[in-house]
Coordinates of C-alpha atoms and ligand atoms in Angstrom, one line a residue:
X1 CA -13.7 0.0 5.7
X2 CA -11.6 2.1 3.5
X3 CA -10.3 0.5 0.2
X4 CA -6.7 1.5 -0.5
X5 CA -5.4 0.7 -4.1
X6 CA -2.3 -1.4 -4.4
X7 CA 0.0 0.3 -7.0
X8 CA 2.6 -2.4 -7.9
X9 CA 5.8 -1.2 -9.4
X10 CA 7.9 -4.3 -9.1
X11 CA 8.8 -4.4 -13.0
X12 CA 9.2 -0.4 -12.8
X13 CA 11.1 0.6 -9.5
X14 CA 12.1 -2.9 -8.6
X15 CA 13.2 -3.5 -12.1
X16 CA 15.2 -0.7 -12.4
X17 CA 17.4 -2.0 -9.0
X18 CA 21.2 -2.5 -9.3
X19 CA 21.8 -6.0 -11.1
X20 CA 18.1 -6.9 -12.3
X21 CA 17.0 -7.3 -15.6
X22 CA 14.0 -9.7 -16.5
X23 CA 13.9 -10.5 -20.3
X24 CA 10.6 -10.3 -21.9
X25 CA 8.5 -13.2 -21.2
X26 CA 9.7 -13.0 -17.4
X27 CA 8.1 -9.5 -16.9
X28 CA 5.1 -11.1 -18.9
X29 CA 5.2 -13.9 -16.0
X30 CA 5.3 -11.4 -13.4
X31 CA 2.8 -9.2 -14.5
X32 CA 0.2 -12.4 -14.8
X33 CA 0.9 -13.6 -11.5
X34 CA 0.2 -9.9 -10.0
X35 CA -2.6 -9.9 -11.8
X36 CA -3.6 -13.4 -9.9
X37 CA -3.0 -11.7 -6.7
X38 CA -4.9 -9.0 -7.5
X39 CA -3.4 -5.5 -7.4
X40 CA -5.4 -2.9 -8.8
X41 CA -2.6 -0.8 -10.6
X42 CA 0.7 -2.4 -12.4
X43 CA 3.5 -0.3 -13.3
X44 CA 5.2 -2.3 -16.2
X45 CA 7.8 -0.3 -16.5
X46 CA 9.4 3.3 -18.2
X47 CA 8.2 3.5 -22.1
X48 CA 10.5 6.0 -23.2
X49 CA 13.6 5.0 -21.3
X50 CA 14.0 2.4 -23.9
X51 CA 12.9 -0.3 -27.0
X52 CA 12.6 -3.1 -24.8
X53 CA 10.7 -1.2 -21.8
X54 CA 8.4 -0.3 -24.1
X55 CA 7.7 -3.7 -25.8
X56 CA 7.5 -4.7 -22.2
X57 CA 4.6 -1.8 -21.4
X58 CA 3.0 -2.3 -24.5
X59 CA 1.8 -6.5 -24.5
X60 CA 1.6 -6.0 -21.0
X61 CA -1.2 -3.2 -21.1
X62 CA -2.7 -5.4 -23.8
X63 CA -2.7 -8.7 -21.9
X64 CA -3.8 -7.9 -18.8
X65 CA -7.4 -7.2 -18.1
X66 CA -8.1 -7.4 -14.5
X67 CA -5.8 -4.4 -13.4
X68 CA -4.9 -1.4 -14.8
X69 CA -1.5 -1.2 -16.4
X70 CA 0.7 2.3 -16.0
X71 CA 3.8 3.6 -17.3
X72 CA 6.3 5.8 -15.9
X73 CA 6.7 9.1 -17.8
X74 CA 8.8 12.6 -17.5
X75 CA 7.1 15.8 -18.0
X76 CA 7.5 16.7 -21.6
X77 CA 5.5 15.7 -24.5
X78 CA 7.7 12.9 -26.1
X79 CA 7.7 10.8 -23.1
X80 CA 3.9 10.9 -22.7
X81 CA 3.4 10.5 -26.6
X82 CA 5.7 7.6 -26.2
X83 CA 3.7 6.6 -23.1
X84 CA 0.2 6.3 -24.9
X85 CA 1.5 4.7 -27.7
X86 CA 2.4 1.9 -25.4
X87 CA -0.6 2.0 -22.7
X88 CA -3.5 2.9 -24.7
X89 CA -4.5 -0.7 -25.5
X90 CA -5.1 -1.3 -21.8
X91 CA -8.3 -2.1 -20.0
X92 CA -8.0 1.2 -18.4
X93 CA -4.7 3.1 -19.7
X94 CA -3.4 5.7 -16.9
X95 CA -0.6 8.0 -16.9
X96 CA 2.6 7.8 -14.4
X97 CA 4.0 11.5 -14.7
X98 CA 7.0 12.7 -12.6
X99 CA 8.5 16.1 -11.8
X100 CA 10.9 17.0 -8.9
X101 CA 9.7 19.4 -6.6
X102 CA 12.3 19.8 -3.8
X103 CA 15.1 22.5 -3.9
X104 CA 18.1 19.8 -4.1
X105 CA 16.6 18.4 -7.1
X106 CA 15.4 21.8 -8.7
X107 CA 18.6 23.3 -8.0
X108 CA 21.4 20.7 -9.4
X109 CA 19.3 17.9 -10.9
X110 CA 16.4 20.1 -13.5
X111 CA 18.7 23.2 -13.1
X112 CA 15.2 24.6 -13.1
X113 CA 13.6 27.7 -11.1
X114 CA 10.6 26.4 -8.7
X115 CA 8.1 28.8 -11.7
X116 CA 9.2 26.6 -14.4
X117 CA 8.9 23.5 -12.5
X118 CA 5.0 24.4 -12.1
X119 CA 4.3 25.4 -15.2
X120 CA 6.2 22.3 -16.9
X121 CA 3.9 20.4 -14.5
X122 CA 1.0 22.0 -15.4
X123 CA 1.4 21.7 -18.7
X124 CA 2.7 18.1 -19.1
X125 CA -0.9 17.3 -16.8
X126 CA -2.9 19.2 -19.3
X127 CA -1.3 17.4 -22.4
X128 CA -1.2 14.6 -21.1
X129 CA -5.3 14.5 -19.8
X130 CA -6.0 14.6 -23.5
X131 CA -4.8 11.5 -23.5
X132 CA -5.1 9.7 -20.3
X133 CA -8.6 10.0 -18.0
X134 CA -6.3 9.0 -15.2
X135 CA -3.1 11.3 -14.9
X136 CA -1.3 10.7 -11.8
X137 CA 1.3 13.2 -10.9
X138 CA 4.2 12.3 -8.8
X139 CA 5.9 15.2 -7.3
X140 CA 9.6 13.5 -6.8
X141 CA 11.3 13.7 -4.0
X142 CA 8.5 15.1 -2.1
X143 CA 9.5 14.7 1.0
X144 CA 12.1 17.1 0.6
X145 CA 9.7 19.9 -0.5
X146 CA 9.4 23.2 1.1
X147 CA 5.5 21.9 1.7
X148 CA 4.0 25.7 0.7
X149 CA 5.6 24.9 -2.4
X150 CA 4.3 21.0 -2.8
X151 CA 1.2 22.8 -1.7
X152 CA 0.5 24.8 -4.9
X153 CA 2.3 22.7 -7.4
X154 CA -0.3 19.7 -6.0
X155 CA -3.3 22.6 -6.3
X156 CA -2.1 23.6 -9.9
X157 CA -2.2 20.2 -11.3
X158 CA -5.4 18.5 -10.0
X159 CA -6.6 22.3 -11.6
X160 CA -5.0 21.2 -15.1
X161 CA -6.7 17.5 -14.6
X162 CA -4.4 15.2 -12.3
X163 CA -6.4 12.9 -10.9
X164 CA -3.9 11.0 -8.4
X165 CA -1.2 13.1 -6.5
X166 CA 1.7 10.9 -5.3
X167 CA 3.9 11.9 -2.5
X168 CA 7.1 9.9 -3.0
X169 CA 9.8 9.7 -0.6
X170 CA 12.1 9.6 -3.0
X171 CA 15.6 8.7 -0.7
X172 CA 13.8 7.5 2.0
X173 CA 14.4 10.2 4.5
X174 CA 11.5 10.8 6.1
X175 CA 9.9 9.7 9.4
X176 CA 6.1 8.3 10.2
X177 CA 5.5 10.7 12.1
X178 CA 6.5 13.5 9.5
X179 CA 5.1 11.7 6.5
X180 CA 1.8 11.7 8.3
X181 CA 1.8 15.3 9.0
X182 CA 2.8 16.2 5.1
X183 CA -0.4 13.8 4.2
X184 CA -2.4 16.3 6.6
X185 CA -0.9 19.8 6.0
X186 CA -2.0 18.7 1.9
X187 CA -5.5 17.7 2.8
X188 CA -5.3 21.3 5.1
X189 CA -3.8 23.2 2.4
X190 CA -5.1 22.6 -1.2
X191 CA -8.4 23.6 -1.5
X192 CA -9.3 20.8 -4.2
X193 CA -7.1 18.3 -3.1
X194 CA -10.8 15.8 -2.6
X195 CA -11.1 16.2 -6.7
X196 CA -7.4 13.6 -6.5
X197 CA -6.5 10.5 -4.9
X198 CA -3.5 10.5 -2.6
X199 CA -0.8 7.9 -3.3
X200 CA 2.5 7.2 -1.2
X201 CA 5.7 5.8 -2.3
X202 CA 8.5 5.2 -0.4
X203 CA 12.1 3.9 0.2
X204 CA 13.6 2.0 2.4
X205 CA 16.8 3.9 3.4
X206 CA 16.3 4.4 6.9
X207 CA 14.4 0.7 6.9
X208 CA 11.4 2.4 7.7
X209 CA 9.6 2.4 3.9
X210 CA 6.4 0.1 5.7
X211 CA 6.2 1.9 8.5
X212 CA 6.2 5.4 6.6
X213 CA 3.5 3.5 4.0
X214 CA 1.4 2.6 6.7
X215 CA 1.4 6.0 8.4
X216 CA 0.2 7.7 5.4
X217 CA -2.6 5.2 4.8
X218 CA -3.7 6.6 8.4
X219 CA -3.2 10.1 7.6
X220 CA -5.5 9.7 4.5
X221 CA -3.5 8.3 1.3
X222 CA -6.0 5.0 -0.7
X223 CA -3.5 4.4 -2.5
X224 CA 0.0 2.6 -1.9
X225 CA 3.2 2.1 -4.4
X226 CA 4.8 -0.9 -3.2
X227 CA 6.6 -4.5 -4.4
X228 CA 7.0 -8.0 -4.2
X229 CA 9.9 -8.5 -1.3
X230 CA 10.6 -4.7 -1.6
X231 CA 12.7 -4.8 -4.4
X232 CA 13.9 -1.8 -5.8
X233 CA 17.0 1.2 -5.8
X234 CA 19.2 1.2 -3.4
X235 CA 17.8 0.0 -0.1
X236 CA 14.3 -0.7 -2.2
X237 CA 10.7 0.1 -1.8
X238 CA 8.2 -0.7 0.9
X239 CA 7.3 -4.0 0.4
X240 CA 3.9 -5.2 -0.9
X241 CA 3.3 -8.0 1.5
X242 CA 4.3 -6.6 4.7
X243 CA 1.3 -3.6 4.1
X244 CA -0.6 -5.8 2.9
X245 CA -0.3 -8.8 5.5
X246 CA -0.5 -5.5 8.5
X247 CA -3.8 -3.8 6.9
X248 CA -5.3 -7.2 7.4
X249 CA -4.2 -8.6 10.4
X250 CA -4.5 -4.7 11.8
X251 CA -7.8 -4.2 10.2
X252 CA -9.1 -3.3 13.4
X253 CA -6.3 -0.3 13.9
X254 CA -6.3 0.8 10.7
X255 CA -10.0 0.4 9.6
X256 CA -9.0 -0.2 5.4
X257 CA -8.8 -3.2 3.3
X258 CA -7.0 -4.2 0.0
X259 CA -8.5 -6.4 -2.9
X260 CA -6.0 -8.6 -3.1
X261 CA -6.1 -12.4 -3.1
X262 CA -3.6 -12.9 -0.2
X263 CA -3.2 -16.6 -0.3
X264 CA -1.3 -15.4 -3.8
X265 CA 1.6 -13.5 -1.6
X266 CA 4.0 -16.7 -1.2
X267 CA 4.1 -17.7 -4.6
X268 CA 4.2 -14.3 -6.3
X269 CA 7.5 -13.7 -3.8
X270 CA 8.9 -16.3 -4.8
X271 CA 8.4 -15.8 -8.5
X272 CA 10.0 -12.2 -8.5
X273 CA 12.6 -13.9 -6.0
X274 CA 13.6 -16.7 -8.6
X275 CA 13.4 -14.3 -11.8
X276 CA 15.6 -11.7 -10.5
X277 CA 17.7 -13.8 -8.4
X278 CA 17.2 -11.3 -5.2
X279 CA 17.3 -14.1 -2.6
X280 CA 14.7 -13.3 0.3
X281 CA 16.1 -13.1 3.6
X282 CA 15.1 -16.0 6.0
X283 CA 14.0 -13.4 8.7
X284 CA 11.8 -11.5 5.8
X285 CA 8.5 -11.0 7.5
X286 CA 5.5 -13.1 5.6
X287 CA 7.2 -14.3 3.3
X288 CA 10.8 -15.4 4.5
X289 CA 11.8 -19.0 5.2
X290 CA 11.9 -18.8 9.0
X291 CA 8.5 -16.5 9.2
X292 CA 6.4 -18.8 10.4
X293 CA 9.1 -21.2 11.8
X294 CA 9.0 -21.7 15.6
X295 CA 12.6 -22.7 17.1
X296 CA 12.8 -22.1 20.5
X297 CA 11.1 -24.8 23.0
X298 CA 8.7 -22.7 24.8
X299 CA 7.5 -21.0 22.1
X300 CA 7.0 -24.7 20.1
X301 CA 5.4 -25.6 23.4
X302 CA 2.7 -22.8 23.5
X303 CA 1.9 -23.3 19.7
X304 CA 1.3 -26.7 19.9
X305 CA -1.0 -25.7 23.0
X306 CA -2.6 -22.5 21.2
X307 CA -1.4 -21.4 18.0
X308 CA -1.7 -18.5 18.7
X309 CA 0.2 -17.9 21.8
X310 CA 3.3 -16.8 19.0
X311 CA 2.0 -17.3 15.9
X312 CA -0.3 -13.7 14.5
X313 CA -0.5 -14.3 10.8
X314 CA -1.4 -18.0 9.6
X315 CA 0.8 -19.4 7.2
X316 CA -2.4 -20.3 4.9
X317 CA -3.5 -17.3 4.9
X318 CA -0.4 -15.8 2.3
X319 CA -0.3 -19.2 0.6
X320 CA 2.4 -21.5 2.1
X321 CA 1.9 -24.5 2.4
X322 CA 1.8 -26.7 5.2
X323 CA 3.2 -29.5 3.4
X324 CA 4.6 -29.1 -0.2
X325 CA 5.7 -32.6 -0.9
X326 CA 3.6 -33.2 -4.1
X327 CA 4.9 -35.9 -6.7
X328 CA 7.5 -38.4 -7.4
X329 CA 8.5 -40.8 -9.4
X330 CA 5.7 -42.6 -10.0
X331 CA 3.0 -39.7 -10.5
X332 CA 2.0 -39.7 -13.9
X333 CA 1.3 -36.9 -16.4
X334 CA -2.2 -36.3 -15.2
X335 CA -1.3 -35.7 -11.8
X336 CA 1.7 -33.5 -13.0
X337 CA -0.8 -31.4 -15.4
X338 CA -3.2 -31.4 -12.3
X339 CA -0.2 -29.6 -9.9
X340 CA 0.8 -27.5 -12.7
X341 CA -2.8 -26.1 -12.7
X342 CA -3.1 -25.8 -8.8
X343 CA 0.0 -23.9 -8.5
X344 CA -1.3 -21.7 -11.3
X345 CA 0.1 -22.7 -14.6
X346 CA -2.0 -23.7 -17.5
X347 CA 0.2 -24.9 -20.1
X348 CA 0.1 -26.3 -23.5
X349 CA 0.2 -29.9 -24.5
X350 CA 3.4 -29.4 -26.0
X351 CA 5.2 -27.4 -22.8
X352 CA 3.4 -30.1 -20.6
X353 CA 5.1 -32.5 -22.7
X354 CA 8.7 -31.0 -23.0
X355 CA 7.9 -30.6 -18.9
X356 CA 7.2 -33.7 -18.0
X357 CA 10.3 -35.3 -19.8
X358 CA 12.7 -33.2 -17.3
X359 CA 10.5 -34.3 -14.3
X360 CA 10.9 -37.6 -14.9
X361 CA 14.2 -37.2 -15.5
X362 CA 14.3 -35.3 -12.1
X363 CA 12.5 -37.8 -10.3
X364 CA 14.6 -40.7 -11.1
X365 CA 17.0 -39.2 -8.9
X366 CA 14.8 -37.1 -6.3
X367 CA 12.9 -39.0 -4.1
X368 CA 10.0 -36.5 -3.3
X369 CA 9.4 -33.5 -5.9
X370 CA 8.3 -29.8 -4.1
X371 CA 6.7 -27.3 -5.7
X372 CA 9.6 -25.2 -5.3
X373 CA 11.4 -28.1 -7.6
X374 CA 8.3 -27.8 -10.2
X375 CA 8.6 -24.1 -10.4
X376 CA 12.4 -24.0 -11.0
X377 CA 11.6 -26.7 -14.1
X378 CA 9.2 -24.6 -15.5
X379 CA 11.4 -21.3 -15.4
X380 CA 14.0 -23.0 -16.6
X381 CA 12.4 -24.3 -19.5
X382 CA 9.4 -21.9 -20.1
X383 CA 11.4 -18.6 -19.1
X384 CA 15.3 -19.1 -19.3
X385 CA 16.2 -18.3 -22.6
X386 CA 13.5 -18.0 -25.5
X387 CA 16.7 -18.4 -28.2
X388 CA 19.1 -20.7 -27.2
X389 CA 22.0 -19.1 -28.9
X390 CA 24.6 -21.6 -26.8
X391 CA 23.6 -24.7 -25.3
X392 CA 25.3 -27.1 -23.1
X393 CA 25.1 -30.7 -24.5
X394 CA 28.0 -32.1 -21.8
X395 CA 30.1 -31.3 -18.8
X396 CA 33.0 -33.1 -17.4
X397 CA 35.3 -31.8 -14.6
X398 CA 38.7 -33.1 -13.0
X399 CA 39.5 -32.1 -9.4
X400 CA 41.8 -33.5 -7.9
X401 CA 43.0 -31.8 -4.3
X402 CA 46.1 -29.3 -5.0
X403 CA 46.3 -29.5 -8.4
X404 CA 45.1 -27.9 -11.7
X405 CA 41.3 -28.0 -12.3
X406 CA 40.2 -29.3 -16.0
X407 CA 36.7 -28.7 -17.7
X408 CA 35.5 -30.2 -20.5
X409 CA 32.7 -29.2 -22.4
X410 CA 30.7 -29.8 -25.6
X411 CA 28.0 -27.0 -26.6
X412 CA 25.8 -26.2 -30.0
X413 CA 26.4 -22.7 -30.9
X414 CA 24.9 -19.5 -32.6
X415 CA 25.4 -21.8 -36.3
X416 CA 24.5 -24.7 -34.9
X417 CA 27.9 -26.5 -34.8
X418 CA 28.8 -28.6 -32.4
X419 CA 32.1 -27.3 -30.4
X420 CA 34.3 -29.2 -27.6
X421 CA 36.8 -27.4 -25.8
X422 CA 38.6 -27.8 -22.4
X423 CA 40.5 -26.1 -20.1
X424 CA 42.1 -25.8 -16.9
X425 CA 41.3 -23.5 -14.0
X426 CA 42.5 -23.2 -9.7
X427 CA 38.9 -24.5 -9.4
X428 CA 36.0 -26.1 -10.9
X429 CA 33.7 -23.3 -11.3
X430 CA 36.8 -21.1 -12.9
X431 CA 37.9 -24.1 -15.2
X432 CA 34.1 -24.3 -16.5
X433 CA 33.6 -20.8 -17.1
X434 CA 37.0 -20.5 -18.7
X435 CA 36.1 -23.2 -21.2
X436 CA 32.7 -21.4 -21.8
X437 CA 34.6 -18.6 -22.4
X438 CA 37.2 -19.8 -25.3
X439 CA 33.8 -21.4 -27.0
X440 CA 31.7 -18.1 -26.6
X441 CA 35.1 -16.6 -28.0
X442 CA 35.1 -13.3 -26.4
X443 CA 35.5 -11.9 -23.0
X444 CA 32.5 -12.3 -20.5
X445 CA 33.1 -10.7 -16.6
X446 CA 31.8 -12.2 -13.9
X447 CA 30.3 -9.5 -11.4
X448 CA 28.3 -12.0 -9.4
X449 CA 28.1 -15.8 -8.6
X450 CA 25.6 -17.3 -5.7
X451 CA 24.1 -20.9 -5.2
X452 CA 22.0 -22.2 -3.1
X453 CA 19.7 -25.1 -2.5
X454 CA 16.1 -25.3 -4.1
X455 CA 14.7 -26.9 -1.0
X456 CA 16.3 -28.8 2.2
X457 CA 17.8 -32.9 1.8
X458 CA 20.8 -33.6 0.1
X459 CA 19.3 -34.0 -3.5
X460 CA 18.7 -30.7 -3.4
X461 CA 17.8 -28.7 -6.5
X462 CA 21.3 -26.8 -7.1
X463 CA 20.0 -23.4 -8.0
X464 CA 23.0 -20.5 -9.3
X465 CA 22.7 -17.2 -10.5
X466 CA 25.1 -15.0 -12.2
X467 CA 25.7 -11.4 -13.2
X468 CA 27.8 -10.9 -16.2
X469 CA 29.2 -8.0 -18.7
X470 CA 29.6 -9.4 -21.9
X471 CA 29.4 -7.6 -25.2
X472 CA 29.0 -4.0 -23.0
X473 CA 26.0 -5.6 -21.3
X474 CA 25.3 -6.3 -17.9
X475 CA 22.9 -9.6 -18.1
X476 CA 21.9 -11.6 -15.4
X477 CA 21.6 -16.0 -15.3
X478 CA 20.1 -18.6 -14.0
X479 CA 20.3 -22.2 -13.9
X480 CA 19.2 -25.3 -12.2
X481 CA 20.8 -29.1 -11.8
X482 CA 21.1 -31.6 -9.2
X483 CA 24.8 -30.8 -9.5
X484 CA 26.2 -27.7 -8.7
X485 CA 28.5 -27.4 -11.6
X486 CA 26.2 -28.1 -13.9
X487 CA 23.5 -25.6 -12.6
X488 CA 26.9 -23.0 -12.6
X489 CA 27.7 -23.9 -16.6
X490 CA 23.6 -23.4 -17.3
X491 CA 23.6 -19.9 -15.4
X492 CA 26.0 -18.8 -17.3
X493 CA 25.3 -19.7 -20.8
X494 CA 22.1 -18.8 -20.0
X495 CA 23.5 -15.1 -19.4
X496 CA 25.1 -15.3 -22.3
X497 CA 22.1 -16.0 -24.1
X498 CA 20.1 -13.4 -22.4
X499 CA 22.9 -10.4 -23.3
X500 CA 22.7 -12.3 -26.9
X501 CA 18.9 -11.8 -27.1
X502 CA 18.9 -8.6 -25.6
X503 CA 22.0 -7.5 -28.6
X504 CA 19.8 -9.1 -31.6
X505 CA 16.5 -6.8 -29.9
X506 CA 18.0 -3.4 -29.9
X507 CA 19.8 -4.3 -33.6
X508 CA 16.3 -5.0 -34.9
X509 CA 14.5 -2.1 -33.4
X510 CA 17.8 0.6 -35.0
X511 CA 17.4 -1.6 -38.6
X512 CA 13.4 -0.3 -38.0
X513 CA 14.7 2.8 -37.1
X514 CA 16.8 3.5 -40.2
Ligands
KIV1 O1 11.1 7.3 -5.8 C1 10.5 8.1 -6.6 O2 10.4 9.3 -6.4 C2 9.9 7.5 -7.8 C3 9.1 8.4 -8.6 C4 9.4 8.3 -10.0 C5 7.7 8.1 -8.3 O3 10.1 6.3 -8.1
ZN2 ZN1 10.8 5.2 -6.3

C-alpha cells in the first residue's frame, strides 16, 4: 500500500477564511490535537503576512515534535528569510513557496511575463534550499495553466532543489477527471519529476474538492493538502476527514493508506468547529451530527438485524462515542481529572482546580454532564481570553411582552474598577449589548450573532458566537451558560477582549520595532 502524506493547513488556508481568527493559544490547541491525530505536515500559518502569524509559526514549529511544521511563503527573499526565522526550530523545518503560474493570474494579478515568473521561481527554490532540505513549490492556480508551461516551470524547480511540487486548484474549477489527467501529463512530461513528491490541494467551489483530491491520489500524488471540516476561502478546502475516512474504508479501490490515528477525527472536528465557531453541518459526512444516525424504519430495522446493511463507516472507528454521558454531580475530582485525560487533556493542578469549581457549578444544575459540556468548560476557561480586559460579574434582564427591554449589568474593567450600567433595548440580546457597549465606551458592530445548543435536553449548554468590528478589528466570540443571555453577554465581551489583546500584540511588536 502506498503511504500518502497528510498536509494539514487548517490554521493556514482554513484560518485565513472569511470571519475566522483563532487567538494564540487556540492555534497552539489546534496544532496539539493534529498532532494527536497524526498528520505528517502542519501548515501553521503565513510568517510574513503578519506579527501574530509569525508568533503563531514560530512556538508552533518549536512545540511540536511528531509532525513537521511548514509555513506559507511568496517567492522573494524576505518572505523566506522571514519564513526560517520562524520554522527553523522545528523537528523537521520545510518550506511552503507559492508562485502563480496560470495566464489570468500572470497577466492582471503578478503583472509578470510567463519568463520572469520562471526565473523568480527558480530562484526563490534555489535561495530558499540553502535554507530548507524540504522546499515545496506550489505553482498557484495550477489548474488554470497552459500545462506545457506548468510542465517546465515544475522541471526548472525540482532542477534548482524543490523537493515537493504542489498542484493547487486554486478556485476550485477543475474536474476529477481533468485533475487526474494534469497528475499524468506531469509524470509524462518532466523528465525528473521522480526526484519530487506530488502534492494536491484543492477547493471546494464546484463541491467537488474530495472528489478532485481523491482522483489525484489515483493518478499518482502521496501527498494531500486538506482540513479539519473543510474550512477554508470561499467555499473551503477538501476536507481532511472525508479522504481520510474514503482511503480507508476504500483501501481496496485505492490501494494507499494514511498514518493517522483515525479514532482522533471526531474530536479534532469538533475542536476546530468550537474555536472558529464554523458550525458543522448535520448532513457533514463522518463527522456531522446525523452521519451515523439512522431515521427511517427500514433502515433502523436492517441495522439492528446487520449493521451493516446501511451503516459503511463505524462510528468507533473516527472516535464518536456510543454513549457520551460521563459525570454528574456526584463524580468527584478524580474521576473529573481521569475524563479530562481520556478525552486528551492533561492539565495542571491549578487549571484542574479552577475546572472543577465551574463543573460543579455546572452540575448542580445539569443532570448528566457530556463531553461535549466538558470541552466547552475547558475552552472557555483555558482558551477564551488569556487577559480578561472586561469581565462580566452580573446580568439582569427585564422583558416584559411589548414593551421596552432593560439590561443591567455590572463588569470589572481594563483598571480594574468595578462599573454598573443599564440600558434599554427592542430586545434582550440588543438591551445587553447596548449596556456592554456604554461600559466598553466606544462603538463595537455586530456582523454576526448564532446560538445553539451544546448537546440535546432542555438544560442544554447555551453556546453563542459573535463576530464583531471594534477598534478597526474584526474579532470573533464565544461564550457558554445555561442561559442564553448570559452565554450572548460572555461572547461578546469575550470579543472584545480578543480585539483588545490582539490591539495591545501589534502595539508591542511596533514599540520593538521602533
Ligand atoms: O489555493 C491555493 O492555491 C493555495 C496556495 C497558496 C497553495 O492555497
Ligand atoms: Zn488554497
Amino acid at each position: 500500500m502506498r503511504k500518502i502524506n497528510i498536509f494539514d493547513t487548517t490554521l493556514r488556508d482554513g484560518e485565513q477564511s472569511a470571519g475566522i481568527n483563532l487567538n494564540h493559544s487556540e492555534k497552539m490547541e489546534v496544532a496539539r490535537q493534529l498532532e494527536r491525530l497524526g498528520v505528517d505536515i502542519i501548515e501553521a500559518g503565513f510568517p510574513a503576512s503578519s506579527k501574530g502569524d509569525f508568533r503563531a509559526v514560530q512556538e508552533i514549529a518549536n512545540t511540536i515534535r511528531n509532525c513537521s511544521v511548514t509555513g506559507l511563503s511568496r517567492s522573494n527573499m524576505k518572505d523566506i528569510d522571514t519564513s526560517w526565522d520562524a520554522l527553523k526550530g522545528g523537528a523537521e523545518p520545510r518550506l511552503h513557496l507559492f508562485l502563480a503560474t496560470s495566464p489570468i493570474h500572470m497577466t492582471y494579478k503578478l503583472k509578470m511575463t510567463p519568463e520572469q515568473v520562471l526565473e523568480a521561481a527558480v530562484e526563490a527554490v534555489k535561495y530558499a534550499k540553502k535554507k530548507f532540505s524540504i522546499v515545496q513549490f506550489s505553482a498557484e492556480d495550477a489548474t488554470r495553466s497552459d500545462l506545457p508551461f506548468l510542465a517546465k516551470v515544475v522541471k526548472e524547480v525540482i532542477d534548482a532543489g524543490a523537493t515537493v511540487i504542489n498542484i493547487p486548484d486554486t478556485v476550485g474549477y477543475i474536474t476529477p477527471k481533468e485533475y487526474g489527467q494534469i497528475f499524468t501529463y506531469l509524470k509524462d512530461n518532466v523528465p525528473n519529476i521522480g526526484q519530487a513528491q506530488l502534492s494536491c490541494h484543492c477547493h471546494d467551489d464546484l463541491g467537488m474538492a474530495v472528489a478532485n483530491s481523491l482522483a489525484a491520489i489515483e493518478h499518482g500524488a502521496s501527498q494531500v493538502e486538506c482540513t479539519i471540516n473543510g474550512i477554508g476561502e470561499r467555499a473551503g478546502n477538501a476536507a481532511l476527514e472525508e479522504i481520510s475516512v474514503a482511503l480507508h474504508i476504500r483501501n481496496d479501490f485505492y490501494q494507499a493508506k494514511t498514518g493517522l490515528n483515525l479514532q482522533q477525527i471526531k474530536k479534532t472536528s469538533t475542536l476546530v468547529s468550537k474555536l472558529t465557531g464554523v458550525v458543522v453541518p448535520p448532513n457533514k459526512a463522518v463527522v456531522g451530527k446525523n452521519a451515523f444516525a439512522h431515521e427511517s424504519g427500514i433502515h433502523q430495522d436492517g441495522v439492528l438485524k446487520e449493521k451493516t446493511t446501511y451503516e459503511i463507516i463505524s462510528p468507533e472507528l473516527v472516535g464518536v462515542p456510543s454513549n457520551d454521558m460521563v459525570l454528574g454531580k456526584h463524580s468527584g475530582r478524580h474521576a473529573f481529572r481521569n475524563r479530562m485525560e481520556e478525552l486528551g487533556y492533561t492539565l495542571t493542578t491549578e487549571e484542574i482546580n479552577n475546572l472543577f469549581v465551574s463543573f460543579k457549578e455546572l452540575a448542580d444544575k445539569k443532570k448528566e454532564i457530556t463531553d461535549d459540556d466538558l470541552l466547552s468548560l475547558l475552552y472557555e476557561e483555558k482558551l477564551g481570553s488569556a487577559v480578561k480586559f472586561y469581565e462580566l460579574k452580573s446580568l439582569q434582564v427585564q422583558y416584559v411582552t411589548h414593551q421596552v427591554t432593560t439590561s443591567t449589568i455590572s463588569m470589572t474593567t481594563p483598571d480594574g474598577e468595578e462599573v454598573h450600567e443599564a440600558c434599554t433595548g427592542s430586545g434582550s440580546v440588543e438591551a445587553i449589548y447596548n449596556t456592554l457597549e456604554r461600559i466598553i465606551g466606544s462603538k463595537v458592530h455586530l456582523e454576526d450573532y448564532r446560538i445553539q445548543a451544546n448537546t440535546g435536553g432542555r438544560d442544554a449548554l447555551a453556546e453563542v458566537f459573535v463576530k464583531i468590528n471594534f477598534n478597526e478589528m474584526t474579532s470573533s466570540g464565544r461564550g457558554t451558560a445555561q442561559d442564553v443571555l448570559e452565554a450572548s453577554a460572555k461572547a461578546y465581551i469575550n470579543a472584545v477582549n480578543r480585539t483588545l489583546v490582539q490591539k495591545q500584540y501589534k502595539e508591542e511588536m511596533e514599540n520593538l520595532v521602533r
